[in-house]
PDB file of C-alpha atoms and ligand atoms in Angstrom:
ATOM      1  CA  MET A   1       0.000   0.000   0.000  1.00 96.00           C
ATOM      2  CA  GLN A   2       1.328   3.453  -0.896  1.00 98.00           C
ATOM      3  CA  LEU A   3       0.133   6.539   0.924  1.00 98.00           C
ATOM      4  CA  ILE A   4      -0.612   9.457  -1.410  1.00 98.00           C
ATOM      5  CA  ASP A   5       1.019  12.482   0.191  1.00 98.00           C
ATOM      6  CA  GLY A   6      -1.151  15.360  -0.986  1.00 98.00           C
ATOM      7  CA  LYS A   7       0.582  17.779   1.353  1.00 98.00           C
ATOM      8  CA  ALA A   8       3.995  17.117  -0.213  1.00 98.00           C
ATOM      9  CA  VAL A   9       2.663  17.264  -3.784  1.00 98.00           C
ATOM     10  CA  ALA A  10       0.812  20.500  -3.019  1.00 98.00           C
ATOM     11  CA  GLU A  11       3.982  22.082  -1.616  1.00 98.00           C
ATOM     12  CA  GLN A  12       5.885  21.049  -4.729  1.00 98.00           C
ATOM     13  CA  VAL A  13       3.234  22.440  -7.087  1.00 98.00           C
ATOM     14  CA  LYS A  14       3.151  25.733  -5.162  1.00 98.00           C
ATOM     15  CA  GLN A  15       6.936  26.012  -5.504  1.00 98.00           C
ATOM     16  CA  GLU A  16       6.576  25.425  -9.264  1.00 98.00           C
ATOM     17  CA  ILE A  17       3.946  28.163  -9.415  1.00 98.00           C
ATOM     18  CA  ALA A  18       6.131  30.527  -7.355  1.00 98.00           C
ATOM     19  CA  ALA A  19       9.004  30.011  -9.819  1.00 98.00           C
ATOM     20  CA  GLN A  20       6.704  30.883 -12.723  1.00 98.00           C
ATOM     21  CA  VAL A  21       5.426  33.979 -10.916  1.00 98.00           C
ATOM     22  CA  ALA A  22       8.992  35.095 -10.181  1.00 98.00           C
ATOM     23  CA  ALA A  23       9.799  34.742 -13.903  1.00 98.00           C
ATOM     24  CA  MET A  24       6.677  36.743 -14.846  1.00 98.00           C
ATOM     25  CA  VAL A  25       7.579  39.556 -12.460  1.00 98.00           C
ATOM     26  CA  GLU A  26      11.173  39.460 -13.736  1.00 98.00           C
ATOM     27  CA  ARG A  27       9.835  40.029 -17.260  1.00 98.00           C
ATOM     28  CA  GLY A  28       7.932  43.052 -15.965  1.00 98.00           C
ATOM     29  CA  GLU A  29       4.549  41.333 -16.089  1.00 98.00           C
ATOM     30  CA  LYS A  30       1.832  41.831 -13.524  1.00 97.00           C
ATOM     31  CA  ARG A  31       1.769  39.672 -10.396  1.00 98.00           C
ATOM     32  CA  PRO A  32      -1.382  37.468 -10.516  1.00 98.00           C
ATOM     33  CA  HIS A  33      -4.097  38.743  -8.166  1.00 98.00           C
ATOM     34  CA  LEU A  34      -6.746  36.569  -6.490  1.00 98.00           C
ATOM     35  CA  ALA A  35      -9.634  38.127  -4.592  1.00 98.00           C
ATOM     36  CA  ALA A  36     -11.849  36.156  -2.201  1.00 98.00           C
ATOM     37  CA  ILE A  37     -15.251  37.146  -0.854  1.00 98.00           C
ATOM     38  CA  LEU A  38     -16.151  35.679   2.527  1.00 98.00           C
ATOM     39  CA  VAL A  39     -19.664  36.166   3.888  1.00 98.00           C
ATOM     40  CA  GLY A  40     -20.271  35.561   7.603  1.00 98.00           C
ATOM     41  CA  HIS A  41     -18.123  33.614  10.059  1.00 97.00           C
ATOM     42  CA  ASP A  42     -18.625  29.908   9.293  1.00 94.00           C
ATOM     43  CA  GLY A  43     -15.693  28.087  10.946  1.00 92.00           C
ATOM     44  CA  GLY A  44     -14.888  25.883   7.957  1.00 92.00           C
ATOM     45  CA  SER A  45     -15.072  28.784   5.482  1.00 96.00           C
ATOM     46  CA  GLU A  46     -12.865  30.973   7.702  1.00 96.00           C
ATOM     47  CA  THR A  47     -10.230  28.213   7.787  1.00 93.00           C
ATOM     48  CA  TYR A  48     -10.378  27.560   4.037  1.00 95.00           C
ATOM     49  CA  VAL A  49     -10.173  31.222   3.065  1.00 97.00           C
ATOM     50  CA  ALA A  50      -7.279  31.843   5.464  1.00 97.00           C
ATOM     51  CA  ALA A  51      -5.466  28.875   3.876  1.00 96.00           C
ATOM     52  CA  LYS A  52      -6.139  30.282   0.389  1.00 97.00           C
ATOM     53  CA  VAL A  53      -4.710  33.687   1.349  1.00 98.00           C
ATOM     54  CA  LYS A  54      -1.644  31.964   2.849  1.00 98.00           C
ATOM     55  CA  ALA A  55      -1.157  29.866  -0.298  1.00 98.00           C
ATOM     56  CA  CYS A  56      -1.280  33.071  -2.388  1.00 98.00           C
ATOM     57  CA  GLU A  57       1.648  34.384  -0.353  1.00 98.00           C
ATOM     58  CA  VAL A  58       3.635  31.192  -0.954  1.00 98.00           C
ATOM     59  CA  CYS A  59       2.946  31.404  -4.706  1.00 98.00           C
ATOM     60  CA  GLY A  60       3.848  35.093  -4.897  1.00 98.00           C
ATOM     61  CA  PHE A  61       0.325  36.218  -5.803  1.00 98.00           C
ATOM     62  CA  LYS A  62      -1.345  39.381  -4.648  1.00 98.00           C
ATOM     63  CA  SER A  63      -4.490  38.546  -2.677  1.00 98.00           C
ATOM     64  CA  THR A  64      -7.427  40.566  -1.424  1.00 98.00           C
ATOM     65  CA  LEU A  65      -9.924  39.320   1.148  1.00 98.00           C
ATOM     66  CA  ILE A  66     -13.324  41.017   1.085  1.00 98.00           C
ATOM     67  CA  ARG A  67     -15.551  40.312   4.080  1.00 98.00           C
ATOM     68  CA  PHE A  68     -19.264  40.854   4.603  1.00 98.00           C
ATOM     69  CA  GLU A  69     -21.475  40.091   7.575  1.00 98.00           C
ATOM     70  CA  SER A  70     -24.027  37.308   7.063  1.00 98.00           C
ATOM     71  CA  ASP A  71     -26.948  39.771   6.867  1.00 98.00           C
ATOM     72  CA  ILE A  72     -25.616  41.282   3.614  1.00 98.00           C
ATOM     73  CA  THR A  73     -28.280  41.446   0.866  1.00 98.00           C
ATOM     74  CA  GLU A  74     -27.937  39.535  -2.382  1.00 98.00           C
ATOM     75  CA  ASP A  75     -27.944  42.848  -4.269  1.00 98.00           C
ATOM     76  CA  VAL A  76     -24.962  44.216  -2.349  1.00 98.00           C
ATOM     77  CA  LEU A  77     -23.059  40.976  -2.899  1.00 98.00           C
ATOM     78  CA  LEU A  78     -23.906  41.022  -6.621  1.00 98.00           C
ATOM     79  CA  ALA A  79     -22.692  44.630  -6.830  1.00 98.00           C
ATOM     80  CA  LYS A  80     -19.323  43.551  -5.367  1.00 98.00           C
ATOM     81  CA  VAL A  81     -19.138  40.690  -7.878  1.00 99.00           C
ATOM     82  CA  ALA A  82     -19.761  43.184 -10.703  1.00 99.00           C
ATOM     83  CA  GLU A  83     -17.067  45.465  -9.309  1.00 98.00           C
ATOM     84  CA  LEU A  84     -14.516  42.611  -9.284  1.00 99.00           C
ATOM     85  CA  ASN A  85     -15.587  41.544 -12.791  1.00 98.00           C
ATOM     86  CA  ASN A  86     -14.694  45.044 -13.974  1.00 98.00           C
ATOM     87  CA  ASP A  87     -11.511  45.540 -11.945  1.00 98.00           C
ATOM     88  CA  PRO A  88      -8.587  45.045 -14.346  1.00 98.00           C
ATOM     89  CA  ASP A  89      -6.191  44.461 -11.435  1.00 98.00           C
ATOM     90  CA  VAL A  90      -8.124  41.352 -10.284  1.00 98.00           C
ATOM     91  CA  ASP A  91      -7.276  38.320 -12.440  1.00 98.00           C
ATOM     92  CA  GLY A  92      -9.576  35.880 -10.693  1.00 98.00           C
ATOM     93  CA  PHE A  93     -11.874  35.724  -7.679  1.00 98.00           C
ATOM     94  CA  ILE A  94     -13.960  33.345  -5.627  1.00 98.00           C
ATOM     95  CA  VAL A  95     -17.034  33.676  -3.453  1.00 98.00           C
ATOM     96  CA  GLN A  96     -16.593  31.192  -0.620  1.00 98.00           C
ATOM     97  CA  LEU A  97     -19.539  28.804  -0.270  1.00 97.00           C
ATOM     98  CA  PRO A  98     -21.854  28.103   1.471  1.00 96.00           C
ATOM     99  CA  LEU A  99     -23.634  31.464   1.488  1.00 98.00           C
ATOM    100  CA  PRO A 100     -26.365  32.394   3.994  1.00 98.00           C
ATOM    101  CA  LYS A 101     -29.760  30.878   3.149  1.00 98.00           C
ATOM    102  CA  HIS A 102     -31.337  34.170   1.980  1.00 98.00           C
ATOM    103  CA  ILE A 103     -28.779  34.474  -0.845  1.00 98.00           C
ATOM    104  CA  ASN A 104     -29.233  32.415  -4.000  1.00 98.00           C
ATOM    105  CA  GLU A 105     -25.831  30.788  -4.613  1.00 98.00           C
ATOM    106  CA  GLN A 106     -26.592  30.071  -8.248  1.00 98.00           C
ATOM    107  CA  HIS A 107     -27.372  33.765  -8.912  1.00 98.00           C
ATOM    108  CA  VAL A 108     -23.999  34.677  -7.453  1.00 98.00           C
ATOM    109  CA  ILE A 109     -22.060  31.992  -9.344  1.00 98.00           C
ATOM    110  CA  GLU A 110     -23.650  33.011 -12.642  1.00 98.00           C
ATOM    111  CA  ALA A 111     -22.901  36.688 -11.982  1.00 99.00           C
ATOM    112  CA  ILE A 112     -19.152  35.986 -11.913  1.00 98.00           C
ATOM    113  CA  ASP A 113     -17.404  36.667 -15.223  1.00 98.00           C
ATOM    114  CA  TYR A 114     -16.500  33.134 -16.364  1.00 98.00           C
ATOM    115  CA  ARG A 115     -13.073  34.441 -17.434  1.00 98.00           C
ATOM    116  CA  LYS A 116     -12.355  35.263 -13.765  1.00 98.00           C
ATOM    117  CA  ASP A 117     -14.151  32.225 -12.305  1.00 98.00           C
ATOM    118  CA  VAL A 118     -11.076  30.458 -10.887  1.00 98.00           C
ATOM    119  CA  ASP A 119     -13.354  28.122  -8.888  1.00 98.00           C
ATOM    120  CA  GLY A 120     -14.670  26.753 -12.192  1.00 98.00           C
ATOM    121  CA  PHE A 121     -18.258  26.854 -10.911  1.00 98.00           C
ATOM    122  CA  HIS A 122     -19.808  29.018 -13.670  1.00 98.00           C
ATOM    123  CA  PRO A 123     -21.975  27.016 -16.110  1.00 98.00           C
ATOM    124  CA  ILE A 124     -19.708  28.076 -19.000  1.00 98.00           C
ATOM    125  CA  ASN A 125     -16.677  26.547 -17.284  1.00 98.00           C
ATOM    126  CA  VAL A 126     -18.643  23.456 -16.224  1.00 98.00           C
ATOM    127  CA  GLY A 127     -19.958  23.020 -19.776  1.00 98.00           C
ATOM    128  CA  ARG A 128     -16.562  23.540 -21.375  1.00 98.00           C
ATOM    129  CA  MET A 129     -14.996  21.046 -19.000  1.00 97.00           C
ATOM    130  CA  SER A 130     -17.621  18.441 -19.810  1.00 97.00           C
ATOM    131  CA  ILE A 131     -16.784  18.621 -23.528  1.00 97.00           C
ATOM    132  CA  GLY A 132     -13.032  18.828 -22.961  1.00 96.00           C
ATOM    133  CA  LEU A 133     -12.415  22.486 -23.871  1.00 97.00           C
ATOM    134  CA  PRO A 134      -9.853  24.685 -22.069  1.00 97.00           C
ATOM    135  CA  CYS A 135     -11.488  26.198 -18.971  1.00 98.00           C
ATOM    136  CA  PHE A 136     -11.140  26.682 -15.244  1.00 98.00           C
ATOM    137  CA  ILE A 137     -11.677  23.263 -13.671  1.00 98.00           C
ATOM    138  CA  SER A 138     -13.202  22.883 -10.236  1.00 97.00           C
ATOM    139  CA  ALA A 139     -10.384  22.655  -7.685  1.00 97.00           C
ATOM    140  CA  THR A 140     -11.021  19.411  -5.806  1.00 98.00           C
ATOM    141  CA  PRO A 141     -11.466  17.109  -8.832  1.00 98.00           C
ATOM    142  CA  ASN A 142      -8.587  18.838 -10.609  1.00 98.00           C
ATOM    143  CA  GLY A 143      -6.371  18.285  -7.556  1.00 98.00           C
ATOM    144  CA  ILE A 144      -7.297  14.601  -7.557  1.00 98.00           C
ATOM    145  CA  MET A 145      -6.389  14.321 -11.267  1.00 98.00           C
ATOM    146  CA  GLU A 146      -3.021  15.911 -10.446  1.00 98.00           C
ATOM    147  CA  LEU A 147      -2.417  13.326  -7.697  1.00 98.00           C
ATOM    148  CA  LEU A 148      -3.287  10.455 -10.060  1.00 98.00           C
ATOM    149  CA  LYS A 149      -0.874  11.937 -12.616  1.00 98.00           C
ATOM    150  CA  ARG A 150       2.016  12.573 -10.214  1.00 98.00           C
ATOM    151  CA  TYR A 151       1.758   9.082  -8.691  1.00 98.00           C
ATOM    152  CA  ASN A 152       1.635   7.516 -12.184  1.00 98.00           C
ATOM    153  CA  ILE A 153      -1.584   5.724 -11.338  1.00 98.00           C
ATOM    154  CA  GLU A 154      -2.939   3.872 -14.370  1.00 98.00           C
ATOM    155  CA  THR A 155      -6.522   4.958 -15.082  1.00 98.00           C
ATOM    156  CA  ARG A 156      -7.045   3.898 -18.708  1.00 98.00           C
ATOM    157  CA  GLY A 157      -9.785   1.290 -18.986  1.00 98.00           C
ATOM    158  CA  LYS A 158     -10.209   1.142 -15.207  1.00 98.00           C
ATOM    159  CA  LYS A 159     -13.539   1.012 -13.457  1.00 98.00           C
ATOM    160  CA  ALA A 160     -14.022   4.092 -11.278  1.00 99.00           C
ATOM    161  CA  VAL A 161     -16.794   4.598  -8.754  1.00 99.00           C
ATOM    162  CA  VAL A 162     -17.529   8.150  -7.616  1.00 99.00           C
ATOM    163  CA  LEU A 163     -19.511   8.314  -4.380  1.00 98.00           C
ATOM    164  CA  GLY A 164     -21.473  11.578  -4.336  1.00 98.00           C
ATOM    165  CA  ARG A 165     -22.974  13.740  -7.064  1.00 98.00           C
ATOM    166  CA  SER A 166     -22.319  17.295  -5.875  1.00 97.00           C
ATOM    167  CA  ASN A 167     -21.752  20.031  -8.445  1.00 96.00           C
ATOM    168  CA  ILE A 168     -18.398  20.861  -6.818  1.00 95.00           C
ATOM    169  CA  VAL A 169     -16.889  17.362  -6.595  1.00 98.00           C
ATOM    170  CA  GLY A 170     -18.907  14.312  -7.700  1.00 98.00           C
ATOM    171  CA  LYS A 171     -20.178  15.478 -11.098  1.00 98.00           C
ATOM    172  CA  PRO A 172     -16.956  17.136 -12.328  1.00 98.00           C
ATOM    173  CA  MET A 173     -14.919  14.194 -10.972  1.00 98.00           C
ATOM    174  CA  ALA A 174     -16.970  11.725 -13.002  1.00 98.00           C
ATOM    175  CA  SER A 175     -16.599  13.926 -16.060  1.00 98.00           C
ATOM    176  CA  LEU A 176     -12.804  14.193 -15.734  1.00 98.00           C
ATOM    177  CA  LEU A 177     -12.282  10.484 -15.063  1.00 98.00           C
ATOM    178  CA  MET A 178     -14.236   9.528 -18.173  1.00 98.00           C
ATOM    179  CA  GLN A 179     -12.620  12.074 -20.500  1.00 98.00           C
ATOM    180  CA  LYS A 180     -10.322  10.995 -23.303  1.00 97.00           C
ATOM    181  CA  SER A 181      -6.994  11.776 -21.639  1.00 97.00           C
ATOM    182  CA  ASN A 182      -4.369  10.592 -19.213  1.00 98.00           C
ATOM    183  CA  PRO A 183      -5.404  10.456 -16.415  1.00 98.00           C
ATOM    184  CA  GLY A 184      -8.870   9.617 -17.677  1.00 98.00           C
ATOM    185  CA  ASP A 185     -10.338   6.958 -19.971  1.00 98.00           C
ATOM    186  CA  CYS A 186     -12.129   5.322 -17.023  1.00 98.00           C
ATOM    187  CA  THR A 187     -15.506   3.632 -17.071  1.00 98.00           C
ATOM    188  CA  VAL A 188     -17.313   5.665 -14.435  1.00 98.00           C
ATOM    189  CA  THR A 189     -20.233   4.884 -12.142  1.00 98.00           C
ATOM    190  CA  VAL A 190     -21.666   7.629  -9.941  1.00 98.00           C
ATOM    191  CA  CYS A 191     -23.370   6.467  -6.738  1.00 98.00           C
ATOM    192  CA  HIS A 192     -25.522   8.628  -4.455  1.00 98.00           C
ATOM    193  CA  SER A 193     -28.097   8.484  -1.677  1.00 96.00           C
ATOM    194  CA  HIS A 194     -30.631   6.671  -3.896  1.00 97.00           C
ATOM    195  CA  THR A 195     -28.251   4.140  -5.422  1.00 98.00           C
ATOM    196  CA  VAL A 196     -29.274   0.534  -4.829  1.00 98.00           C
ATOM    197  CA  GLY A 197     -26.345  -1.815  -4.110  1.00 98.00           C
ATOM    198  CA  ILE A 198     -23.536   0.682  -3.387  1.00 98.00           C
ATOM    199  CA  LYS A 199     -21.416  -2.039  -1.776  1.00 98.00           C
ATOM    200  CA  GLU A 200     -21.587  -4.226  -4.905  1.00 98.00           C
ATOM    201  CA  GLU A 201     -20.697  -1.250  -7.122  1.00 98.00           C
ATOM    202  CA  CYS A 202     -17.703  -0.402  -4.922  1.00 98.00           C
ATOM    203  CA  LEU A 203     -16.491  -4.009  -4.914  1.00 98.00           C
ATOM    204  CA  GLN A 204     -16.175  -3.795  -8.720  1.00 98.00           C
ATOM    205  CA  ALA A 205     -14.118  -0.596  -8.607  1.00 98.00           C
ATOM    206  CA  ASP A 206     -10.423  -0.221  -9.407  1.00 99.00           C
ATOM    207  CA  ILE A 207     -10.655   3.401  -8.225  1.00 99.00           C
ATOM    208  CA  ILE A 208     -13.061   4.798  -5.624  1.00 99.00           C
ATOM    209  CA  VAL A 209     -13.477   8.534  -5.060  1.00 99.00           C
ATOM    210  CA  ALA A 210     -15.458   8.999  -1.846  1.00 98.00           C
ATOM    211  CA  ALA A 211     -17.137  12.403  -1.672  1.00 98.00           C
ATOM    212  CA  LEU A 212     -20.303  11.855   0.329  1.00 97.00           C
ATOM    213  CA  GLY A 213     -19.463  13.744   3.512  1.00 96.00           C
ATOM    214  CA  GLN A 214     -20.315  10.667   5.617  1.00 97.00           C
ATOM    215  CA  PRO A 215     -17.472   9.811   8.010  1.00 97.00           C
ATOM    216  CA  GLY A 216     -16.216   6.249   7.641  1.00 98.00           C
ATOM    217  CA  PHE A 217     -18.765   5.287   4.953  1.00 98.00           C
ATOM    218  CA  VAL A 218     -16.325   3.151   2.921  1.00 98.00           C
ATOM    219  CA  LYS A 219     -15.435  -0.002   4.851  1.00 98.00           C
ATOM    220  CA  ALA A 220     -13.011  -2.838   4.104  1.00 98.00           C
ATOM    221  CA  ASP A 221     -15.754  -5.195   2.924  1.00 98.00           C
ATOM    222  CA  MET A 222     -16.682  -2.686   0.166  1.00 98.00           C
ATOM    223  CA  VAL A 223     -13.187  -2.506  -1.334  1.00 98.00           C
ATOM    224  CA  LYS A 224     -11.526  -4.794  -3.878  1.00 98.00           C
ATOM    225  CA  GLU A 225      -7.967  -5.940  -3.161  1.00 98.00           C
ATOM    226  CA  GLY A 226      -5.504  -3.520  -4.848  1.00 98.00           C
ATOM    227  CA  ALA A 227      -8.002  -0.670  -5.362  1.00 98.00           C
ATOM    228  CA  VAL A 228      -7.018   3.016  -5.413  1.00 99.00           C
ATOM    229  CA  ILE A 229      -8.922   4.961  -2.748  1.00 98.00           C
ATOM    230  CA  ILE A 230      -9.328   8.741  -2.876  1.00 98.00           C
ATOM    231  CA  ASP A 231     -10.992  10.206   0.214  1.00 98.00           C
ATOM    232  CA  VAL A 232     -12.555  13.651  -0.222  1.00 98.00           C
ATOM    233  CA  GLY A 233     -14.389  13.667   3.130  1.00 97.00           C
ATOM    234  CA  THR A 234     -13.539  16.418   5.623  1.00 94.00           C
ATOM    235  CA  THR A 235     -16.277  16.225   8.239  1.00 95.00           C
ATOM    236  CA  ARG A 236     -15.498  18.013  11.499  1.00 93.00           C
ATOM    237  CA  VAL A 237     -16.011  15.576  14.378  1.00 93.00           C
ATOM    238  CA  PRO A 238     -15.868  16.891  17.975  1.00 94.00           C
ATOM    239  CA  ASP A 239     -12.627  15.814  19.676  1.00 94.00           C
ATOM    240  CA  ALA A 240     -11.763  17.188  23.115  1.00 95.00           C
ATOM    241  CA  THR A 241      -8.129  16.087  22.766  1.00 95.00           C
ATOM    242  CA  LYS A 242      -7.572  18.599  19.932  1.00 94.00           C
ATOM    243  CA  LYS A 243      -6.794  22.262  20.495  1.00 92.00           C
ATOM    244  CA  SER A 244      -9.416  23.205  17.884  1.00 92.00           C
ATOM    245  CA  GLY A 245     -12.000  20.970  19.595  1.00 93.00           C
ATOM    246  CA  PHE A 246     -12.510  18.830  16.470  1.00 95.00           C
ATOM    247  CA  ARG A 247     -10.739  16.522  14.070  1.00 94.00           C
ATOM    248  CA  LEU A 248     -11.250  16.055  10.342  1.00 94.00           C
ATOM    249  CA  CYS A 249     -12.818  12.741   9.459  1.00 97.00           C
ATOM    250  CA  GLY A 250     -12.728  11.227   5.977  1.00 98.00           C
ATOM    251  CA  ASP A 251     -15.414   9.167   4.216  1.00 98.00           C
ATOM    252  CA  VAL A 252     -13.178   6.087   4.377  1.00 98.00           C
ATOM    253  CA  GLN A 253     -12.539   3.828   7.376  1.00 98.00           C
ATOM    254  CA  PHE A 254      -8.832   4.314   6.835  1.00 98.00           C
ATOM    255  CA  ASP A 255      -7.388   1.752   9.276  1.00 98.00           C
ATOM    256  CA  GLU A 256      -9.299  -1.209   7.884  1.00 98.00           C
ATOM    257  CA  VAL A 257      -9.327  -0.110   4.211  1.00 98.00           C
ATOM    258  CA  ALA A 258      -5.654   0.918   3.804  1.00 98.00           C
ATOM    259  CA  PRO A 259      -4.180  -2.627   3.991  1.00 98.00           C
ATOM    260  CA  LYS A 260      -6.310  -3.673   0.987  1.00 98.00           C
ATOM    261  CA  CYS A 261      -5.332  -0.742  -1.266  1.00 98.00           C
ATOM    262  CA  SER A 262      -2.602  -0.127  -3.798  1.00 98.00           C
ATOM    263  CA  PHE A 263      -2.852   3.641  -3.101  1.00 98.00           C
ATOM    264  CA  ILE A 264      -4.862   5.640  -0.569  1.00 98.00           C
ATOM    265  CA  THR A 265      -5.144   9.308   0.426  1.00 98.00           C
ATOM    266  CA  PRO A 266      -5.118  10.120   4.155  1.00 98.00           C
ATOM    267  CA  VAL A 267      -7.370  12.683   5.872  1.00 98.00           C
ATOM    268  CA  PRO A 268      -5.979  15.182   6.574  1.00 96.00           C
ATOM    269  CA  GLY A 269      -3.023  15.572   4.204  1.00 97.00           C
ATOM    270  CA  GLY A 270      -4.440  13.916   1.093  1.00 98.00           C
ATOM    271  CA  VAL A 271      -6.942  15.658  -1.161  1.00 98.00           C
ATOM    272  CA  GLY A 272      -7.412  18.766   1.024  1.00 96.00           C
ATOM    273  CA  PRO A 273      -4.063  20.469   0.341  1.00 96.00           C
ATOM    274  CA  MET A 274      -4.429  19.735  -3.391  1.00 97.00           C
ATOM    275  CA  THR A 275      -7.735  21.604  -3.565  1.00 97.00           C
ATOM    276  CA  ILE A 276      -6.107  24.897  -2.589  1.00 96.00           C
ATOM    277  CA  CYS A 277      -3.168  24.163  -4.829  1.00 96.00           C
ATOM    278  CA  SER A 278      -5.537  23.724  -7.833  1.00 98.00           C
ATOM    279  CA  LEU A 279      -7.065  27.104  -7.086  1.00 98.00           C
ATOM    280  CA  MET A 280      -3.543  28.545  -7.196  1.00 98.00           C
ATOM    281  CA  LYS A 281      -2.970  26.905 -10.587  1.00 98.00           C
ATOM    282  CA  ASN A 282      -6.192  28.405 -11.923  1.00 98.00           C
ATOM    283  CA  THR A 283      -5.139  31.803 -10.576  1.00 98.00           C
ATOM    284  CA  LEU A 284      -1.810  31.520 -12.393  1.00 98.00           C
ATOM    285  CA  LEU A 285      -3.656  30.638 -15.611  1.00 98.00           C
ATOM    286  CA  ALA A 286      -5.983  33.610 -15.040  1.00 98.00           C
ATOM    287  CA  GLY A 287      -2.992  35.900 -14.503  1.00 98.00           C
ATOM    288  CA  GLN A 288      -1.352  34.608 -17.664  1.00 97.00           C
ATOM    289  CA  LYS A 289      -4.639  35.042 -19.558  1.00 96.00           C
ATOM    290  CA  CYS A 290      -3.942  31.560 -20.923  1.00 91.00           C
ATOM    291  CA  ILE A 291      -7.443  30.243 -21.322  1.00 96.00           C
ATOM    292  CA  TYR A 292      -9.725  32.997 -22.549  1.00 96.00           C
ATOM    293  CA  GLU A 293      -7.616  35.763 -24.052  1.00 78.00           C
TER     294      GLU A 293
HETATM  295  N1  GUN B 301     -16.756  25.717  -0.303  1.00 69.04           N
HETATM  296  C1  GUN B 301     -16.242  24.460  -0.229  1.00 69.04           C
HETATM  297  N2  GUN B 301     -15.347  24.256  -1.213  1.00 69.04           N
HETATM  298  C2  GUN B 301     -15.285  25.408  -1.928  1.00 69.04           C
HETATM  299  C3  GUN B 301     -14.525  25.801  -3.055  1.00 69.04           C
HETATM  300  O1  GUN B 301     -13.741  25.056  -3.642  1.00 69.04           O
HETATM  301  N3  GUN B 301     -14.744  27.084  -3.477  1.00 69.04           N
HETATM  302  C4  GUN B 301     -15.629  27.919  -2.875  1.00 69.04           C
HETATM  303  N4  GUN B 301     -15.777  29.137  -3.393  1.00 69.04           N
HETATM  304  N5  GUN B 301     -16.348  27.570  -1.835  1.00 69.04           N
HETATM  305  C5  GUN B 301     -16.169  26.315  -1.354  1.00 69.04           C
END
């Protein structure tokens, strides 16, 4: 069994990005600039956005954090999105999700100029990804593809099972794994809360991507000998022994599943660090105007 060290790969990719940024600045080009909008004080979102700002520093990007209280109106938020769309200094920006219930997330996502949508959530980016055109690809599935690539994991002709059908992870993951490319060329099955016979589907899989948000869902008796296991779960479980008061729990019962695998990602330190790193890659592409201009 080989542990996939997402933390180490993410550090390496960020160093590669930093070298490219240094070369851009050396040539007199503009330093890429990522802006992030954070609404409210959700603990998870605060942590993620702080990590994104920190990663920008490591990569040599300029970053701007824009904060609003959770009672902000949708109109005020949309006005800020329009302002960032029109700000030539901002290469890309994100609106951290989830948003408060009174704000329609889809309205906000669709208001973002797709050419600055470094999250890859805008329907134009989602559509372009699904037909294999250059675009901003959603960070978590893109980070997983990068891990498969860097660990030379064979995907061609393999049977992949994606657990979860979210717009952010499950759907784009299935799309990327099935695309004509390397990594890619998988035969993909997507399982969700209404799937009958999830265990039997998983037992057939050469690759399982678990993105259900259900701690410990994937157990040893669901996994084929030699399978590749990618754990996207990051549920916060109360833990008095931790300074933060919680620990991150993956969707895979790691201790019992790991001995059966050829490769497995840990939680934390697997997929999580790669997600932020993919956002950094998209920001670099936005700064270089590589995709749309
Ligand atoms: N919330 C959870 N993951 C993400 C992400 O990748 N981007 C944004 N904007 N919000 C999130």
